XYZ file of C-alpha atoms in Angstrom:
656
model
C -16.901 -26.390 -19.804
C -19.008 -23.175 -20.003
C -21.279 -21.731 -17.286
C -23.813 -18.925 -16.692
C -22.252 -15.855 -15.394
C -22.838 -15.532 -11.634
C -22.381 -12.957 -8.847
C -20.086 -14.230 -6.233
C -21.952 -12.189 -3.533
C -25.264 -14.116 -4.226
C -23.950 -16.946 -2.172
C -23.359 -14.599 0.786
C -26.853 -13.306 0.691
C -29.509 -14.538 -1.638
C -31.615 -11.403 -1.082
C -29.233 -8.545 -2.172
C -31.092 -5.466 -1.526
C -29.478 -1.930 -1.212
C -28.844 -2.132 2.464
C -27.314 -5.612 2.319
C -25.278 -4.635 -0.644
C -23.871 -1.717 1.263
C -23.022 -3.829 4.080
C -21.304 -6.381 1.946
C -19.177 -3.501 0.349
C -18.123 -2.398 3.744
C -17.219 -5.967 4.582
C -15.166 -6.404 1.512
C -13.573 -2.967 2.087
C -12.410 -3.913 5.505
C -10.962 -7.123 4.201
C -8.968 -5.153 1.563
C -7.836 -2.482 3.967
C -6.104 -5.204 6.006
C -3.685 -5.960 3.014
C -1.033 -3.346 2.999
C 2.022 -5.243 2.043
C 3.691 -5.052 -1.424
C 3.940 -8.819 -1.564
C 0.409 -9.660 -0.326
C -0.967 -10.921 -3.669
C 2.104 -13.200 -4.092
C 1.623 -14.465 -0.525
C -2.188 -15.193 -0.846
C -1.885 -16.906 -4.251
C 1.055 -18.982 -3.261
C -0.279 -20.085 0.013
C -3.520 -21.056 -1.645
C -1.479 -23.158 -4.198
C 0.586 -24.910 -1.419
C -2.574 -25.710 0.558
C -4.107 -27.155 -2.599
C -1.281 -29.500 -3.462
C -0.878 -30.568 0.147
C -4.606 -31.368 0.197
C -4.354 -33.462 -2.952
C -1.279 -35.119 -1.668
C -3.403 -36.359 1.363
C -6.118 -37.463 -0.981
C -3.767 -39.329 -3.210
C -2.212 -41.128 -0.172
C -5.569 -42.165 1.031
C -6.214 -43.685 -2.432
C -2.813 -45.329 -2.372
C -1.440 -43.245 -5.249
C 0.982 -40.934 -3.296
C 4.071 -42.253 -5.063
C 2.602 -41.199 -8.508
C 1.773 -37.644 -7.503
C 4.294 -34.753 -7.541
C 2.926 -31.665 -5.922
C 3.697 -28.746 -8.289
C 3.337 -25.018 -8.057
C 4.041 -22.849 -11.082
C 4.550 -18.957 -10.631
C 4.540 -16.641 -13.690
C 5.608 -13.109 -13.074
C 4.897 -11.055 -16.225
C 6.558 -7.643 -15.775
C 5.715 -6.761 -19.385
C 2.040 -7.200 -18.966
C 2.214 -6.411 -15.176
C 0.515 -9.557 -14.056
C 0.974 -12.478 -11.718
C -0.249 -15.992 -12.319
C 0.039 -18.871 -9.852
C -0.951 -22.297 -10.866
C -0.959 -25.622 -9.027
C -1.767 -29.239 -9.648
C -3.679 -29.566 -6.436
C -7.157 -30.533 -5.461
C -8.984 -28.122 -7.760
C -12.468 -26.495 -7.372
C -15.599 -28.396 -8.304
C -18.508 -26.625 -9.656
C -20.161 -25.679 -6.313
C -16.844 -24.449 -4.772
C -15.982 -22.635 -7.933
C -19.155 -20.447 -7.505
C -18.726 -20.087 -3.723
C -15.068 -19.543 -2.803
C -14.957 -15.823 -3.633
C -17.654 -14.927 -1.090
C -16.286 -12.942 1.903
C -15.387 -14.964 5.003
C -16.314 -18.228 3.316
C -13.654 -20.981 3.365
C -13.416 -24.655 2.572
C -10.127 -24.923 4.505
C -9.484 -26.209 8.001
C -7.262 -24.543 10.672
C -4.391 -26.789 9.553
C -3.898 -24.924 6.349
C -1.957 -21.819 5.610
C -5.247 -19.679 5.040
C -8.442 -20.596 6.448
C -10.237 -17.303 7.385
C -12.021 -16.989 4.101
C -10.626 -13.462 3.220
C -7.753 -14.185 0.819
C -9.927 -15.136 -2.244
C -12.066 -12.152 -1.605
C -8.906 -9.943 -1.637
C -7.775 -11.491 -4.893
C -11.180 -11.160 -6.479
C -12.003 -7.578 -5.340
C -8.669 -6.163 -4.751
C -7.869 -5.933 -8.510
C -9.575 -4.921 -11.640
C -8.757 -8.153 -13.393
C -8.770 -11.649 -12.049
C -8.967 -14.905 -14.091
C -9.509 -18.251 -12.469
C -9.320 -21.653 -14.218
C -10.088 -24.984 -12.463
C -9.881 -28.626 -13.386
C -11.295 -31.507 -11.433
C -12.661 -34.871 -12.435
C -15.999 -33.972 -14.055
C -15.725 -30.340 -13.996
C -13.417 -27.736 -15.752
C -14.007 -24.092 -16.119
C -12.318 -20.684 -16.701
C -13.789 -17.467 -15.664
C -12.875 -13.886 -15.087
C -14.094 -10.925 -13.041
C -13.304 -7.394 -14.363
C -13.408 -3.944 -12.608
C -14.258 -5.342 -9.205
C -11.914 -2.947 -7.298
C -13.360 0.150 -9.188
C -16.959 -1.103 -8.489
C -16.138 -1.395 -4.850
C -14.980 2.162 -4.374
C -17.229 3.837 -6.861
C -20.416 5.494 -5.551
C -23.677 4.380 -7.175
C -22.064 1.685 -9.256
C -24.831 -0.203 -11.003
C -24.440 -3.948 -11.469
C -22.296 -6.099 -9.216
C -19.227 -7.555 -11.022
C -19.791 -11.034 -12.187
C -17.602 -14.026 -13.001
C -18.051 -14.599 -16.678
C -16.608 -17.401 -18.916
C -13.343 -16.720 -20.269
C -12.092 -18.382 -23.507
C -8.600 -18.801 -24.646
C -5.503 -20.466 -23.312
C -4.328 -20.280 -19.775
C -2.002 -17.311 -18.948
C 0.532 -19.889 -17.601
C 1.468 -22.555 -20.230
C 2.493 -24.870 -17.443
C -1.265 -25.286 -16.383
C -2.016 -27.032 -19.618
C 0.164 -29.931 -18.303
C -1.807 -30.334 -15.181
C -4.846 -32.787 -15.255
C -6.145 -31.193 -12.112
C -5.755 -27.889 -10.140
C -6.219 -24.211 -10.229
C -4.646 -21.340 -11.990
C -5.281 -17.695 -10.982
C -4.118 -14.515 -12.633
C -4.293 -10.982 -11.469
C -3.363 -7.796 -13.148
C -1.948 -4.638 -11.380
C -2.766 -1.064 -12.243
C -2.470 2.470 -10.717
C -5.259 1.733 -8.280
C -3.669 -1.531 -6.873
C -0.917 -2.335 -4.429
C 1.551 -2.992 -6.005
C 0.935 -0.799 -9.045
C 3.889 -1.964 -11.147
C 5.783 -5.094 -10.793
C 8.795 -3.348 -12.403
C 9.122 -1.078 -9.312
C 11.323 -3.457 -7.430
C 13.505 -3.827 -10.405
C 13.853 -7.530 -10.113
C 13.924 -8.863 -13.712
C 14.903 -12.442 -13.548
C 13.768 -15.649 -12.113
C 16.628 -16.147 -9.528
C 16.037 -12.771 -7.975
C 12.346 -13.498 -7.680
C 12.964 -16.882 -6.181
C 15.132 -15.154 -3.361
C 12.436 -12.694 -2.756
C 9.619 -15.109 -2.629
C 11.562 -17.371 -0.181
C 11.638 -14.397 2.208
C 8.222 -12.825 1.668
C 5.808 -15.756 0.921
C 4.825 -19.366 1.690
C 7.783 -20.504 -0.592
C 9.956 -19.630 2.488
C 8.457 -22.571 4.398
C 9.576 -22.706 8.079
C 9.949 -26.472 7.732
C 11.814 -27.327 4.613
C 9.934 -29.443 2.063
C 11.744 -30.856 -0.978
C 8.783 -32.896 -2.162
C 6.923 -29.934 -3.639
C 8.153 -29.047 -7.085
C 8.184 -25.211 -7.820
C 8.919 -23.371 -10.982
C 9.274 -19.519 -11.245
C 9.260 -17.882 -14.672
C 9.702 -14.219 -15.178
C 9.003 -12.244 -18.370
C 10.689 -8.927 -18.674
C 11.950 -6.554 -21.307
C 15.142 -8.599 -21.298
C 13.296 -11.799 -22.209
C 12.167 -14.832 -20.175
C 14.039 -16.633 -17.477
C 13.064 -19.496 -15.177
C 14.265 -21.488 -12.176
C 13.198 -24.532 -10.206
C 14.239 -24.237 -6.570
C 15.276 -27.443 -4.901
C 12.744 -27.180 -2.167
C 10.176 -24.949 -0.466
C 12.325 -23.310 2.386
C 12.971 -20.142 4.236
C 16.016 -18.229 3.084
C 18.816 -18.383 5.674
C 22.005 -16.565 4.772
C 24.074 -19.088 6.754
C 22.952 -21.866 4.430
C 24.470 -20.117 1.435
C 28.085 -20.973 2.385
C 30.877 -19.746 4.604
C 32.110 -21.069 7.889
C 29.120 -21.835 10.252
C 28.465 -23.817 13.451
C 25.474 -24.776 15.419
C 25.310 -23.135 18.834
C 24.558 -26.418 20.745
C 27.592 -28.016 19.018
C 29.848 -25.242 20.149
C 28.513 -25.491 23.677
C 28.923 -29.216 23.693
C 32.555 -28.987 22.455
C 33.359 -26.216 25.039
C 32.023 -28.358 27.912
C 33.857 -31.429 26.764
C 37.136 -29.514 26.732
C 36.588 -27.977 30.106
C 35.749 -31.387 31.670
C 38.961 -32.858 30.010
C 41.468 -29.929 30.337
C 39.902 -27.425 32.618
C 39.458 -23.733 31.752
C 41.278 -21.725 29.012
C 41.453 -24.481 26.348
C 40.707 -23.000 22.859
C 38.065 -24.602 20.718
C 39.083 -26.409 17.580
C 39.451 -24.374 14.438
C 36.022 -25.516 13.017
C 34.475 -23.569 15.832
C 36.484 -20.311 15.531
C 36.509 -17.503 13.007
C 32.907 -18.285 12.020
C 30.761 -16.356 9.595
C 27.575 -17.484 11.295
C 26.367 -19.102 14.350
C 22.840 -20.662 14.159
C 20.327 -22.884 15.985
C 16.667 -23.697 16.534
C 14.873 -24.273 19.881
C 11.598 -25.978 20.702
C 8.990 -24.613 23.121
C 10.419 -26.776 26.047
C 13.966 -25.512 25.305
C 12.598 -21.924 25.165
C 11.152 -22.366 28.694
C 14.478 -23.652 29.972
C 16.304 -20.742 28.418
C 13.969 -18.115 29.954
C 13.899 -19.841 33.337
C 12.710 -17.529 36.125
C 12.507 -14.699 33.569
C 9.427 -16.333 31.960
C 6.432 -14.207 32.751
C 2.989 -15.868 33.341
C 1.661 -14.366 30.071
C 4.688 -15.623 28.244
C 4.121 -19.144 29.716
C 0.596 -19.181 28.420
C 1.970 -18.268 24.946
C 4.310 -21.139 25.106
C 1.631 -23.598 26.181
C -1.021 -22.410 23.686
C 1.006 -21.705 20.580
C 4.050 -24.008 21.016
C 6.490 -21.606 19.293
C 9.818 -22.635 17.797
C 12.574 -20.083 17.444
C 15.397 -20.181 15.009
C 18.299 -17.660 14.744
C 21.425 -16.903 12.811
C 24.158 -14.608 14.194
C 26.554 -13.066 11.638
C 29.907 -11.631 12.438
C 28.873 -8.302 10.734
C 25.712 -6.416 9.641
C 27.226 -6.181 6.243
C 26.284 -9.790 5.444
C 22.599 -8.739 5.060
C 23.625 -5.591 3.280
C 25.782 -7.718 0.827
C 22.962 -10.030 0.189
C 20.410 -7.308 -0.568
C 22.940 -5.599 -2.921
C 23.644 -8.969 -4.646
C 20.049 -9.129 -5.743
C 20.745 -6.223 -8.022
C 17.360 -4.771 -7.394
C 16.056 -1.299 -6.527
C 18.799 0.839 -4.937
C 18.762 0.935 -1.149
C 15.678 -1.527 -1.142
C 15.989 -4.276 1.395
C 14.264 -7.603 1.074
C 15.983 -9.417 4.037
C 16.381 -7.674 7.273
C 18.121 -8.597 10.608
C 15.625 -8.538 13.544
C 12.677 -10.800 14.497
C 10.595 -12.298 11.769
C 7.285 -13.606 12.903
C 5.850 -16.650 11.263
C 2.656 -18.784 11.411
C 0.998 -21.410 9.276
C 4.507 -22.438 8.406
C 5.332 -19.194 6.608
C 6.798 -15.714 7.428
C 4.193 -12.982 7.762
C 4.575 -9.311 8.292
C 7.678 -7.073 8.604
C 10.568 -7.909 11.053
C 10.580 -6.464 14.627
C 13.634 -4.840 16.226
C 15.479 -6.867 18.816
C 15.007 -4.655 21.997
C 18.622 -4.671 23.303
C 19.765 -2.402 26.156
C 23.432 -2.725 25.402
C 25.481 -3.607 22.397
C 22.726 -2.269 20.346
C 24.660 -2.800 17.105
C 24.024 -6.445 17.348
C 20.455 -5.817 16.360
C 21.823 -5.642 12.797
C 23.801 -8.894 13.068
C 21.008 -11.252 14.299
C 18.103 -12.575 12.486
C 15.314 -14.522 14.476
C 12.534 -16.514 12.892
C 9.678 -17.161 15.500
C 7.000 -19.552 14.367
C 3.666 -20.042 16.292
C 1.562 -23.116 15.873
C -2.271 -23.028 16.280
C -2.376 -19.410 15.228
C -3.155 -17.191 12.286
C -2.361 -13.461 12.185
C -5.255 -10.943 12.165
C -7.519 -10.608 9.125
C -5.363 -10.286 6.024
C -1.913 -9.452 6.952
C -2.268 -6.729 9.712
C -0.196 -8.578 12.332
C 0.277 -10.764 15.283
C -1.494 -10.136 18.617
C 0.531 -8.058 21.066
C 1.280 -10.773 23.518
C 2.985 -12.801 20.625
C 5.041 -9.933 19.493
C 5.997 -9.047 23.122
C 6.893 -12.737 23.745
C 9.132 -12.858 20.607
C 10.975 -9.716 21.731
C 11.329 -10.958 25.154
C 12.868 -14.330 24.129
C 14.974 -12.862 21.457
C 16.597 -10.476 23.843
C 17.109 -13.232 26.426
C 18.876 -15.447 23.847
C 20.998 -12.538 22.591
C 22.098 -11.419 26.047
C 22.534 -14.912 27.663
C 23.593 -17.189 24.795
C 24.781 -15.250 21.742
C 26.885 -12.698 23.671
C 28.990 -15.450 25.218
C 29.756 -16.845 21.796
C 30.589 -13.608 19.969
C 34.343 -14.268 20.247
C 33.866 -17.355 18.132
C 32.780 -15.317 15.131
C 35.258 -13.377 12.808
C 36.420 -10.091 14.064
C 34.308 -7.358 12.734
C 37.259 -5.362 11.233
C 35.600 -4.089 8.215
C 38.016 -5.621 5.612
C 39.422 -9.086 5.914
C 43.226 -9.147 6.174
C 44.787 -10.016 3.006
C 48.270 -9.976 1.495
C 47.566 -7.508 -1.284
C 46.386 -4.780 1.242
C 49.136 -5.427 3.605
C 51.789 -5.112 0.771
C 50.119 -1.784 -0.376
C 50.376 -0.375 3.162
C 53.966 -1.473 3.429
C 54.942 0.037 0.066
C 53.167 3.278 1.124
C 55.274 3.522 4.205
C 58.450 2.901 2.338
C 57.602 5.618 -0.233
C 56.966 8.081 2.551
C 60.238 7.151 4.331
C 62.082 7.729 1.049
C 60.499 11.093 0.709
C 61.383 12.042 4.262
C 64.997 11.149 3.504
C 65.259 13.077 0.294
C 63.349 16.217 1.436
C 63.578 16.577 5.113
C 61.975 19.538 6.995
C 63.655 20.963 10.159
C 63.134 24.191 12.120
C 64.631 24.653 15.578
C 64.939 27.852 17.654
C 64.942 28.832 21.365
C 62.955 31.868 20.423
C 59.950 30.087 18.830
C 56.790 28.834 20.546
C 56.938 31.281 23.395
C 55.925 33.281 25.353
C 52.079 33.029 24.776
C 51.679 29.707 26.482
C 48.398 29.132 24.633
C 47.323 27.783 21.345
C 46.228 30.262 18.677
C 43.184 28.365 17.595
C 40.287 30.517 19.134
C 37.161 28.348 18.650
C 36.133 24.656 18.907
C 36.639 22.700 15.628
C 33.612 22.190 13.356
C 35.275 20.015 10.765
C 38.149 17.569 10.164
C 40.561 20.378 8.876
C 40.217 22.150 12.235
C 41.120 19.037 14.114
C 44.292 18.732 12.053
C 45.229 22.346 12.637
C 44.575 22.177 16.409
C 46.409 18.872 16.837
C 49.552 20.122 15.116
C 49.536 23.169 17.323
C 49.345 20.950 20.406
C 52.408 19.059 19.146
C 54.326 22.273 18.262
C 53.503 23.616 21.740
C 54.749 20.622 23.544
C 51.312 19.550 25.005
C 51.690 16.313 23.070
C 55.292 15.277 22.836
C 57.206 12.844 20.687
C 55.004 12.597 17.676
C 56.644 13.128 14.380
C 54.127 13.724 11.575
C 55.280 12.510 8.106
C 54.125 13.671 4.780
C 51.496 11.838 2.913
C 49.433 11.959 -0.184
C 45.675 11.914 -0.908
C 45.739 9.053 -3.238
C 46.111 6.408 -0.581
C 43.461 5.025 1.665
C 44.662 6.428 4.940
C 45.244 10.073 6.044
C 48.881 9.960 7.058
C 51.800 8.464 8.944
C 53.332 9.164 12.289
C 56.468 8.038 14.056
C 56.635 7.776 17.924
C 59.868 9.273 19.328
C 61.513 9.279 22.700
C 64.451 11.260 21.461
C 64.099 14.141 23.995
C 65.232 13.812 27.608
C 63.387 10.926 29.231
C 61.900 13.055 32.062
C 59.917 15.123 29.514
C 57.775 12.160 28.756
C 57.174 11.039 32.412
C 53.626 11.064 33.823
C 52.974 13.723 36.663
C 49.264 14.244 37.597
C 49.770 17.983 37.875
C 52.543 18.982 35.545
C 52.436 16.271 32.810
C 49.087 14.344 32.921
C 49.514 13.124 29.445
C 52.881 11.392 30.162
C 53.937 7.761 30.440
C 55.492 5.744 33.185
C 59.082 6.380 34.152
C 59.959 2.826 33.370
C 58.552 3.024 29.779
C 60.261 6.352 29.240
C 63.697 5.018 30.259
C 63.193 1.778 28.307
C 62.445 3.616 25.124
C 64.777 6.544 25.573
C 66.408 7.536 22.284
C 64.028 5.212 20.269
C 62.016 6.087 17.180
C 59.330 3.765 15.902
C 58.731 2.805 12.168
C 55.820 4.648 10.573
C 52.423 4.090 11.948
C 49.047 4.865 10.297
C 47.325 8.067 11.543
C 43.621 8.935 10.831
C 42.045 12.309 11.431
C 38.251 12.531 12.105
C 36.105 15.247 13.470
C 34.069 12.380 15.124
C 35.159 8.814 15.805
C 31.739 8.001 14.253
C 33.512 8.633 10.813
C 36.118 6.024 11.486
C 33.562 3.431 12.687
C 31.617 3.993 9.392
C 34.803 3.511 7.479
C 35.200 0.211 9.096
C 31.639 -0.822 8.505
C 31.730 0.042 4.971
C 34.960 -1.813 4.419
C 36.845 1.371 3.268
C 39.389 1.058 6.049
C 40.606 -1.769 8.312
C 40.889 -1.430 12.039
C 43.870 -3.664 11.930
C 45.727 -1.032 9.937
C 44.951 1.929 11.863
C 47.422 2.773 14.846
C 46.239 6.152 15.991
C 42.965 8.244 15.365
C 42.929 11.991 16.203
C 39.329 13.307 16.507
C 37.557 16.075 18.344
C 34.854 13.865 19.780
C 33.904 10.191 20.178
C 30.335 10.206 18.893
C 28.114 7.274 19.779
C 28.558 4.616 16.946
C 31.557 3.030 18.691
C 29.440 1.796 21.487
C 27.587 -0.676 19.257
C 30.646 -2.861 18.678
C 33.704 -1.314 20.329
C 34.720 -0.311 23.808
C 36.796 2.705 24.955
C 39.196 2.703 27.881
C 39.901 6.266 29.182
C 43.555 7.011 30.015
C 42.525 10.471 31.356
C 41.427 8.686 34.444
C 44.547 8.799 36.717
C 44.565 5.191 37.802
C 44.668 4.158 34.054
C 47.567 6.472 33.076
C 50.075 3.666 33.323
C 48.419 1.995 30.327
C 49.461 4.828 28.041
C 52.023 3.743 25.465
C 53.274 7.138 24.312
C 52.731 10.615 25.294
C 49.487 12.459 24.580
C 47.342 9.251 24.091
C 43.823 9.982 25.797
C 41.883 6.821 25.059
C 42.167 3.274 23.488
C 39.601 1.723 21.235
C 39.043 -1.868 22.379
C 37.323 -5.158 21.186
C 34.049 -5.143 22.921
C 34.175 -8.797 23.845
C 37.642 -9.495 25.095
C 38.963 -5.898 25.783
C 41.851 -6.209 23.498
C 43.251 -2.861 22.283
C 42.663 -2.085 18.608
C 44.093 1.419 18.237
C 45.008 4.447 20.149
C 42.918 7.746 20.266
C 43.626 11.238 20.890
C 40.109 12.805 21.629
C 41.060 16.461 21.707
C 37.916 17.876 23.222
C 38.382 15.601 26.256
C 42.136 16.294 26.260
C 41.531 19.993 26.604
C 38.819 19.546 29.345
C 41.360 17.192 31.201
C 44.022 19.891 31.147
C 41.621 22.710 32.101
C 39.488 20.974 34.665
C 41.381 17.872 35.810
C 39.223 16.694 38.787
C 35.926 17.423 37.117
C 37.169 15.734 33.957
C 38.260 12.499 35.685
C 34.784 12.232 37.183
C 33.051 12.725 33.778
C 35.478 10.132 32.235
C 34.521 7.476 34.815
C 30.754 8.231 34.237
C 31.126 7.976 30.495
C 33.467 5.068 30.048
C 33.224 2.901 33.263
């Protein structure tokens, strides 16, 4: 059906004079300025399509035809032609609505729909320089296009208002020809739009886009709906691909496999075991060594969790917006990194983030917030919250949620993290970087055997009563600035007897770890015994006598300027904390505090925990305090020897 070209703004004001037109332009410009996200056009078109099919589903149900109607949304991402088309078999636009719906702040929708502020259609029409719309309803069908609208909006003295004019030809989306009713909208991108090029994200197939849209748009429904059929088609230089997701649902990593458990199920089992057996009973295997913990809480449950910590303003948010909160807690931040890398899109581009994702109108909106933790800050990157508010829509466009809602979400997320998730951390897999495996263990064992053979074939020995005296000081004259300096200083400390009983073995650069060391108690036992004044790096008399004459098998030794380097190696899976026995470094850095603890053996009352001479600290599991590896932190060792009393106080302040 054809029609006479019309100006969408005429409906807004039937007397469009110069002043009124300027005011309308400002109104439209304000609307467009609120859309700043790369995925905003996807979100707007998809939410409109979902609202349309749900409206028709209600209509068909009232007519008794619900069983014969399959709500369908088709999404065509044409990277070659730099365009996006979203089609639906929903309610459609009749002739009157077809001419009215692009007017600013005019909407046919109610507050129960995903979009009802009347700005999305305006954004789609005037935010781009090409928009085509096709509608089918009983008794009316039309296709029109508006061109150059964005340029008109920002050009001074532009003459005629852009008009919707009839558009001949086939639909951009072939799927729309199969719909007897509905709407299909196409927008094209150019250098003046955001995004400019669909190719920028480097997602070139339908599966990648399905994952992206389930995170960034209404396809990521907070409440899963498998009754809506969706199809995503992507045209790229490599050809055409398509996918039909099983449902409209938010993308949760824990649903993609692995060993998972619901938080309330873990709590219930723990209570059952406590009531039956008392404390100390281990949970069944299905609740241990988990990849993810997850759960969802209602508004009433949130109030119980917050308890006395619930502020008055937060109580008002609970009562007015009835939020629900879902969470997944992964054993390592690398789960999110791995997912983003698995998409094979633009390097270092992250689609899914840990943190707090706010949602309203049943869909995620805006960028994630950071969980405001005071301690164990590294968990910010292991936890993903989805906070959904009923009876609420974000500010015009996608500018964001009101402050009190964002603050509420941060407060509740922090409370759940500190009071619930922290207690369950031990049920997750240990965050050791690389999972233990037989191949890795065999390689480490074979490396040790090769180095032992090398030591046997080509031993190095130098002994003399005239050496290493009489200077009584190291010859390194300045603080280390890199790892090589750490190695040089450490070996001088061993040669000078500051650190006793460590035998450094040869190694090679082709293996994962820096070197091997043997712990020897082959000197007179009194040389190893702790004395606060004369031998503050020593061990207990009992340990020295028990190990007298003993030499351990090779142990793995790592050198770092800062312990941060070793923590990063664990995080990137380059090295495994289960392999490393001793790390020698100049300083601790700060990264360890996110997921590890440190016990200082330079505090006199902790000296009896030292397992061999020279150890200054131990790296521990943050949750259960178990020792992971020994540390020799050279800067703190030297400080302890030079200023023992002041050093002890600083050690207490830093580590206790």
